[in-house]
PDB file of C-alpha atoms in Angstrom:
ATOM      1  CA  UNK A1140       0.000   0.000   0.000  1.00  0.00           C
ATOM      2  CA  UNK A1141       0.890   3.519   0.071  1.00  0.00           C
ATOM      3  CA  UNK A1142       2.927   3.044   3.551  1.00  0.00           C
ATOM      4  CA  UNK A1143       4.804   0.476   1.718  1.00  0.00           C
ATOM      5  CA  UNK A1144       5.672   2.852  -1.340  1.00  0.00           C
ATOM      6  CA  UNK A1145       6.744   5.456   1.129  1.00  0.00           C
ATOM      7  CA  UNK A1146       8.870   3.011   3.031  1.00  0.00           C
ATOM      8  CA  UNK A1147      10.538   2.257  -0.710  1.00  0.00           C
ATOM      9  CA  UNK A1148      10.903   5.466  -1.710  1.00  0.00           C
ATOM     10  CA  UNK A1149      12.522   7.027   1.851  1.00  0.00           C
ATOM     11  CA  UNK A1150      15.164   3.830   1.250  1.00  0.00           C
ATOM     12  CA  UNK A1151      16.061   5.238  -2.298  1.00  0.00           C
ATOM     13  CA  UNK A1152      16.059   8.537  -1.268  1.00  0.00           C
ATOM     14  CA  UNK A1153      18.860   7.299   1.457  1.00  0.00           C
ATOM     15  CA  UNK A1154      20.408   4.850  -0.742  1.00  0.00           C
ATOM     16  CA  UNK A1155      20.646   7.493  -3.629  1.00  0.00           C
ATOM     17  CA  UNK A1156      21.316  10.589  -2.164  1.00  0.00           C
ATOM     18  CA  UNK A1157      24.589  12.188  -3.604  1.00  0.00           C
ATOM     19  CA  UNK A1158      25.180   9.476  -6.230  1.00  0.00           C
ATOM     20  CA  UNK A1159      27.047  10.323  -9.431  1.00  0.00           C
ATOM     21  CA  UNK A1160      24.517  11.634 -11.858  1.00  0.00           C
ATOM     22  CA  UNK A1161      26.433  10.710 -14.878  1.00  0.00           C
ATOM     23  CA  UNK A1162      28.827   7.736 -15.622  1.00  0.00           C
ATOM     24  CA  UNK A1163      31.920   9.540 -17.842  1.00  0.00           C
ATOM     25  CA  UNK A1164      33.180   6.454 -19.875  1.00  0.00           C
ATOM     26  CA  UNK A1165      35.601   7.684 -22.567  1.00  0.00           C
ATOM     27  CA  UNK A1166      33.642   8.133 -25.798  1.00  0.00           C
ATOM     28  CA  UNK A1167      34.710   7.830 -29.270  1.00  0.00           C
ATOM     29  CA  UNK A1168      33.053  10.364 -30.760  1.00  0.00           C
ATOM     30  CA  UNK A1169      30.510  13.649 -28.818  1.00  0.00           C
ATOM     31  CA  UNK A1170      27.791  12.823 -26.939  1.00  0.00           C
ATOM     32  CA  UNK A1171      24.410  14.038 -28.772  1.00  0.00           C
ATOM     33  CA  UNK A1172      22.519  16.757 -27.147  1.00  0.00           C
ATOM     34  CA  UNK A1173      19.533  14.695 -26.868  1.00  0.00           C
ATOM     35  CA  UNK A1174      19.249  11.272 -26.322  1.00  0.00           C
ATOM     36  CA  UNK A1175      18.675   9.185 -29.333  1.00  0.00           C
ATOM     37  CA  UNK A1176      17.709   5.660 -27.547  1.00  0.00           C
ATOM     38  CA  UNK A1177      19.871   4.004 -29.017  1.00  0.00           C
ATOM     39  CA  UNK A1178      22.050   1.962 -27.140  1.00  0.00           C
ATOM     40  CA  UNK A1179      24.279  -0.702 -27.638  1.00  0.00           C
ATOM     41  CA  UNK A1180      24.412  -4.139 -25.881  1.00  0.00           C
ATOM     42  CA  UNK A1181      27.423  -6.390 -25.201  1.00  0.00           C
ATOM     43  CA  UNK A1182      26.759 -10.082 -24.427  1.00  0.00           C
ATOM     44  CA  UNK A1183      28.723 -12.375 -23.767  1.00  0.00           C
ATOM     45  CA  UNK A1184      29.079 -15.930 -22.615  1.00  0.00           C
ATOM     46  CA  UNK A1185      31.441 -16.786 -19.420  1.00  0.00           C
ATOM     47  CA  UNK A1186      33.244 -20.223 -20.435  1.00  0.00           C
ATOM     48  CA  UNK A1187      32.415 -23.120 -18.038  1.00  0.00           C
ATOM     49  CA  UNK A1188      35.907 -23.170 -16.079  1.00  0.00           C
ATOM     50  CA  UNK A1189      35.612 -19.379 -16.007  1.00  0.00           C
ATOM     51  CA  UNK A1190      31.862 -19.674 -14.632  1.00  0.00           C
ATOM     52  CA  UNK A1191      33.096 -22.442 -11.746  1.00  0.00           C
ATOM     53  CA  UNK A1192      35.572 -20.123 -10.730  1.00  0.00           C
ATOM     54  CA  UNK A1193      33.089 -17.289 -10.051  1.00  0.00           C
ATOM     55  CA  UNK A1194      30.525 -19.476  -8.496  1.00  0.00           C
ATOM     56  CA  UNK A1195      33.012 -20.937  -6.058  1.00  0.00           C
ATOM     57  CA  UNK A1196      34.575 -17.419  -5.542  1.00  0.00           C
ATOM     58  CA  UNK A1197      31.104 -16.389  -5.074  1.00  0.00           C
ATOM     59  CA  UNK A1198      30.294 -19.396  -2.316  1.00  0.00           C
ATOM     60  CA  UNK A1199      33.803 -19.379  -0.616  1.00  0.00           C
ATOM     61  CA  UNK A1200      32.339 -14.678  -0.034  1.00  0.00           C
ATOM     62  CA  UNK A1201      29.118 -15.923   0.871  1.00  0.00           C
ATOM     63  CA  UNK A1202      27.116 -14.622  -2.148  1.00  0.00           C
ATOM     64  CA  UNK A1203      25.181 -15.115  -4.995  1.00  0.00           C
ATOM     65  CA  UNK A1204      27.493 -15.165  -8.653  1.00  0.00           C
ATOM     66  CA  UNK A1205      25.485 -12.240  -9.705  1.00  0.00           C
ATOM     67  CA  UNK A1206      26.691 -10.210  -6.919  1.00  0.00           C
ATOM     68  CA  UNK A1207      30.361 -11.561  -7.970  1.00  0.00           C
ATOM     69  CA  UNK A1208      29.981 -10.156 -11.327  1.00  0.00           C
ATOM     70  CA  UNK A1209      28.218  -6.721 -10.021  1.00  0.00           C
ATOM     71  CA  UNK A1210      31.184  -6.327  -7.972  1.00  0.00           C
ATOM     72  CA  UNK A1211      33.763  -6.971 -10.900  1.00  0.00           C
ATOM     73  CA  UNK A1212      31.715  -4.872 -13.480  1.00  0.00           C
ATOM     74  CA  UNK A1213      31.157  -1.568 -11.153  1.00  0.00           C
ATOM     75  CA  UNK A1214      35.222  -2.019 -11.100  1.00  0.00           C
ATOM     76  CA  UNK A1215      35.721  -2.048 -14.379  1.00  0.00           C
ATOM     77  CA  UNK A1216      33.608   0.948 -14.895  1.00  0.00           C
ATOM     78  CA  UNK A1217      34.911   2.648 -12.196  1.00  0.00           C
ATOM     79  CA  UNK A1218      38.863   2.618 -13.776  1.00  0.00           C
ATOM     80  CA  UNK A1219      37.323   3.390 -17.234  1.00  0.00           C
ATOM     81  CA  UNK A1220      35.309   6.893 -16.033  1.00  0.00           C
ATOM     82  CA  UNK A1221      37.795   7.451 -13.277  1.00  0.00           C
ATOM     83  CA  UNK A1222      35.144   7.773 -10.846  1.00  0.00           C
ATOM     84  CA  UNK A1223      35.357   6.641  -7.595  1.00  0.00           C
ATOM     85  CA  UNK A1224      31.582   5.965  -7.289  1.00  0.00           C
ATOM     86  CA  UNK A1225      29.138   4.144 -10.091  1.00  0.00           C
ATOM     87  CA  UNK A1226      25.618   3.730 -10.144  1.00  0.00           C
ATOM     88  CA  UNK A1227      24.215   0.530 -12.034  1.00  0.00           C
ATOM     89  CA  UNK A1228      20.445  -0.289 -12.997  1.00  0.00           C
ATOM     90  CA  UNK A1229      19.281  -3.913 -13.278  1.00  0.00           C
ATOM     91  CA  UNK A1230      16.464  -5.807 -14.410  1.00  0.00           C
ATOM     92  CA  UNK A1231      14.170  -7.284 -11.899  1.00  0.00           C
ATOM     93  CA  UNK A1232      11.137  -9.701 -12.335  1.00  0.00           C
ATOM     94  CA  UNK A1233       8.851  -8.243  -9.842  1.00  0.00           C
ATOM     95  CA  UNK A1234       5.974 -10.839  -8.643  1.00  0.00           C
ATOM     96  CA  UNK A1235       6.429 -10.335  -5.049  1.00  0.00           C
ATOM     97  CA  UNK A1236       3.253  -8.622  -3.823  1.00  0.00           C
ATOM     98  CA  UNK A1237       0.367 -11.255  -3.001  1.00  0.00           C
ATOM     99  CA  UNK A1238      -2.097 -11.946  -5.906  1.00  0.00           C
ATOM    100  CA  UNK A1239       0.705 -11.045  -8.945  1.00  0.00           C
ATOM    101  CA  UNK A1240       1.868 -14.934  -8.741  1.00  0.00           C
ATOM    102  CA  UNK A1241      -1.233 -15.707 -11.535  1.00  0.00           C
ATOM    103  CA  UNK A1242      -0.879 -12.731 -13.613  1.00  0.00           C
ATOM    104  CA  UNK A1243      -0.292 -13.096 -17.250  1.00  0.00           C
ATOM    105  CA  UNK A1244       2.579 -10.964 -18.604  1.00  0.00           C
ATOM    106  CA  UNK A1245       5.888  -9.320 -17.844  1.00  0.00           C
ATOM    107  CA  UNK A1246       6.143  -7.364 -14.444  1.00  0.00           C
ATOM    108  CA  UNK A1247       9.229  -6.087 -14.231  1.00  0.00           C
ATOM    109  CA  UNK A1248      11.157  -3.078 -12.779  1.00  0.00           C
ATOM    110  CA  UNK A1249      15.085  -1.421 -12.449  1.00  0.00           C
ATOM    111  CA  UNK A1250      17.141  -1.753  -9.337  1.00  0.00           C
ATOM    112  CA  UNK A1251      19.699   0.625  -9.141  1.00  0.00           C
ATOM    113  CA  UNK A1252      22.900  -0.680  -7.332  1.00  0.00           C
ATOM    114  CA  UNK A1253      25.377   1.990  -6.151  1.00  0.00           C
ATOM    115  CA  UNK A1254      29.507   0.753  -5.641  1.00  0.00           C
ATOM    116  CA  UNK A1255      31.474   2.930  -4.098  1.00  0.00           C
ATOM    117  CA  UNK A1256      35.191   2.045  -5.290  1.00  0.00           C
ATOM    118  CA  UNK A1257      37.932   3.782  -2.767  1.00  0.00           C
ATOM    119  CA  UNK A1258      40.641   1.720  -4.694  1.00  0.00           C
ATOM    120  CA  UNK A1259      42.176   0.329  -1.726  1.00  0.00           C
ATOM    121  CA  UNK A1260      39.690  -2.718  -0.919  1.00  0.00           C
ATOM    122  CA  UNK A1261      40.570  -6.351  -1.072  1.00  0.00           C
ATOM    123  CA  UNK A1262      38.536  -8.418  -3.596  1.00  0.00           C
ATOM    124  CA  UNK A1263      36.813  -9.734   0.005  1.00  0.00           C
ATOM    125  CA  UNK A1264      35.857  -5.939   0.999  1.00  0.00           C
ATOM    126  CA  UNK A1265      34.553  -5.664  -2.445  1.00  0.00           C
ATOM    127  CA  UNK A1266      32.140  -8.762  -2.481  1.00  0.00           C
ATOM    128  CA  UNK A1267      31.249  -7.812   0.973  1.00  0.00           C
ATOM    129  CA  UNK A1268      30.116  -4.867   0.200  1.00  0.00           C
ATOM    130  CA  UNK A1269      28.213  -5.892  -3.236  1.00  0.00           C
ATOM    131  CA  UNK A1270      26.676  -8.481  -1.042  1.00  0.00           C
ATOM    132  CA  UNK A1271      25.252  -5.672   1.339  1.00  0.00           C
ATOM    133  CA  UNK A1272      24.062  -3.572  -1.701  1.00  0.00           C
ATOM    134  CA  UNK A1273      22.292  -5.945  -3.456  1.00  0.00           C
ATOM    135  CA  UNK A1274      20.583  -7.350  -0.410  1.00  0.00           C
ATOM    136  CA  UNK A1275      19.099  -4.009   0.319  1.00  0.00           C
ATOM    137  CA  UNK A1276      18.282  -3.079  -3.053  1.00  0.00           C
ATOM    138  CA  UNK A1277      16.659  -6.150  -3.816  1.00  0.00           C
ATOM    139  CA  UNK A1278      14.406  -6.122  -0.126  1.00  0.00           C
ATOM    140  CA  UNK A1279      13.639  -2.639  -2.087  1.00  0.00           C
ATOM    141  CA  UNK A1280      12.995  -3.747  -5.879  1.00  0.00           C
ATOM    142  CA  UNK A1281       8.991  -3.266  -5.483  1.00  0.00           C
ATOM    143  CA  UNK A1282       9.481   0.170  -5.127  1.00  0.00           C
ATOM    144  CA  UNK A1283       8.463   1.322  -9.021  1.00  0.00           C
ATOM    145  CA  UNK A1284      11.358   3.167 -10.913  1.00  0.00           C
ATOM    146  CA  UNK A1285       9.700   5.830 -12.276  1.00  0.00           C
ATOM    147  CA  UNK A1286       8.536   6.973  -8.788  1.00  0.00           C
ATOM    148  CA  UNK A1287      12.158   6.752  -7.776  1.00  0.00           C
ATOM    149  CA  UNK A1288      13.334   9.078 -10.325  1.00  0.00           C
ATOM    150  CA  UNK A1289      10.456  11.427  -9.340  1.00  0.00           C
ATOM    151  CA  UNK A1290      11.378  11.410  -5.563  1.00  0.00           C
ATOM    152  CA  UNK A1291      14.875  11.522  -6.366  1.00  0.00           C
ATOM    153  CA  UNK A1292      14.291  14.830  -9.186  1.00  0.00           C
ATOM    154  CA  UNK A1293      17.569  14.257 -10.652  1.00  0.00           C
ATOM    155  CA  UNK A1294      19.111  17.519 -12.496  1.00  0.00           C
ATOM    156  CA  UNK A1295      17.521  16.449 -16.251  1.00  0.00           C
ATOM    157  CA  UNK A1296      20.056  16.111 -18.623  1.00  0.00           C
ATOM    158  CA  UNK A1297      18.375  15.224 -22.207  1.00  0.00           C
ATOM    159  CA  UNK A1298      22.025  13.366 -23.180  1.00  0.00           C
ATOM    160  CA  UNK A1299      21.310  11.152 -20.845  1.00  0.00           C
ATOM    161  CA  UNK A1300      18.969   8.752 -19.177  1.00  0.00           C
ATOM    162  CA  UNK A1301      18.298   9.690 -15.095  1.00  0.00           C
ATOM    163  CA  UNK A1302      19.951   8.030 -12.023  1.00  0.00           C
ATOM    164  CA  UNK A1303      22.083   5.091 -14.201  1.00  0.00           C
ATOM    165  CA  UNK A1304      23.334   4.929 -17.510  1.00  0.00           C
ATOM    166  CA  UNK A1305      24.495   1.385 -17.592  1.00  0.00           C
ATOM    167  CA  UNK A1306      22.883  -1.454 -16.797  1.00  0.00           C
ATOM    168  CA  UNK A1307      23.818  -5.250 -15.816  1.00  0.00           C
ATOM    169  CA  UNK A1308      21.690  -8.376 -16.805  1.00  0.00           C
ATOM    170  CA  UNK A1309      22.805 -11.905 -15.774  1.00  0.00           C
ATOM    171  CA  UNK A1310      20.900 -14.892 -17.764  1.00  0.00           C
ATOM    172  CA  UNK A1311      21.628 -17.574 -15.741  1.00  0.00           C
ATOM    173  CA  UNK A1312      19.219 -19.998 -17.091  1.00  0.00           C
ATOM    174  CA  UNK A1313      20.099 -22.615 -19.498  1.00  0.00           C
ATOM    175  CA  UNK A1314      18.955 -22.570 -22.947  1.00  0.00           C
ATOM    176  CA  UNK A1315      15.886 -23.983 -23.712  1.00  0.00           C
ATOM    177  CA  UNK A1316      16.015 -27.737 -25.435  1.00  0.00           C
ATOM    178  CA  UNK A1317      13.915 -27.943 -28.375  1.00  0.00           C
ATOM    179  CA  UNK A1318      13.346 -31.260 -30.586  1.00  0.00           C
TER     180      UNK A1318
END
């Protein structure tokens, strides 16, 4: 109900507050003025020794692989824009709230996962604290992300989207077998 949204929204507000509002990466060529919508995705498939590492990396730290590779991709970005903070959105399926369980369709939302980087933590300090932040973001991910952005009124910036400008999806399930 609405104490619930308020509950959600005072934890983003918290969780959010200060946060980098853009994510400098280098850029081959200008930014455009205005947002065209149209980004660019970059899969790609972790080999099977490389994906046993992570997992038992992952169960040796005490969390979940995702939170493994959250950890090592807010890193990555964070030596690229030479920012010491990053802010990450991620896909959610969101069929927590009673009654949604039957519901025909995709109900889904963005999670936005903050990493602050100071440089000087151990790979343990780092899953630690990706541990923490997706825990809390995720006990948060009913909270709708458009209402977010409102409560949070970011400073608009039509070159870029609000809050996160990268996001991270993990497809963990197995490809379908067909016959």
């Amino acid at each position: 109900g609405a104490d619930t949204l308020q509950a959600g929204l005072d934890y983003w507000d918290a969780a959010l507050r200060g946060a980098p509002q853009a994510l400098d990466l280098p850029a081959s060529h200008p930014r455009p003025a205005v947002r065209r919508h149209r980004g660019a995705s970059i899969p790609f498939a972790v080999r099977p020794e490389l994906a046993g590492k992570v997992r038992k990396l992952a169960r040796d730290a005490g969390c979940t692989e995702f939170m493994v590779l959250f950890a090592a991709f807010a890193t990555v970005l964070s030596r690229y824009a030479s920012q010491r903070e990053v802010v990450i959105g991620t896909p959610v399926a969101n069929r927590d709230a009673a009654g949604t369980e039957a519901l025909v369709g995709l109900l889904a939302n963005t999670v936005v996962l903050r990493a602050d980087l100071d440089g000087d933590q151990t790979v343990q300090d780092l899953l630690k604290a990706a541990r923490t932040t997706c825990l809390d973001a995720f006990a948060h991910a009913g909270t709708p992300f458009e209402k977010v952005v409102e409560r949070l009124a970011p400073d608009r910036d039509q070159s870029r989207s609000p809050v996160f400008q990268v996001m991270l999806a993990l497809n963990n399930a197995p490809p379908p077998h067909v016959e």
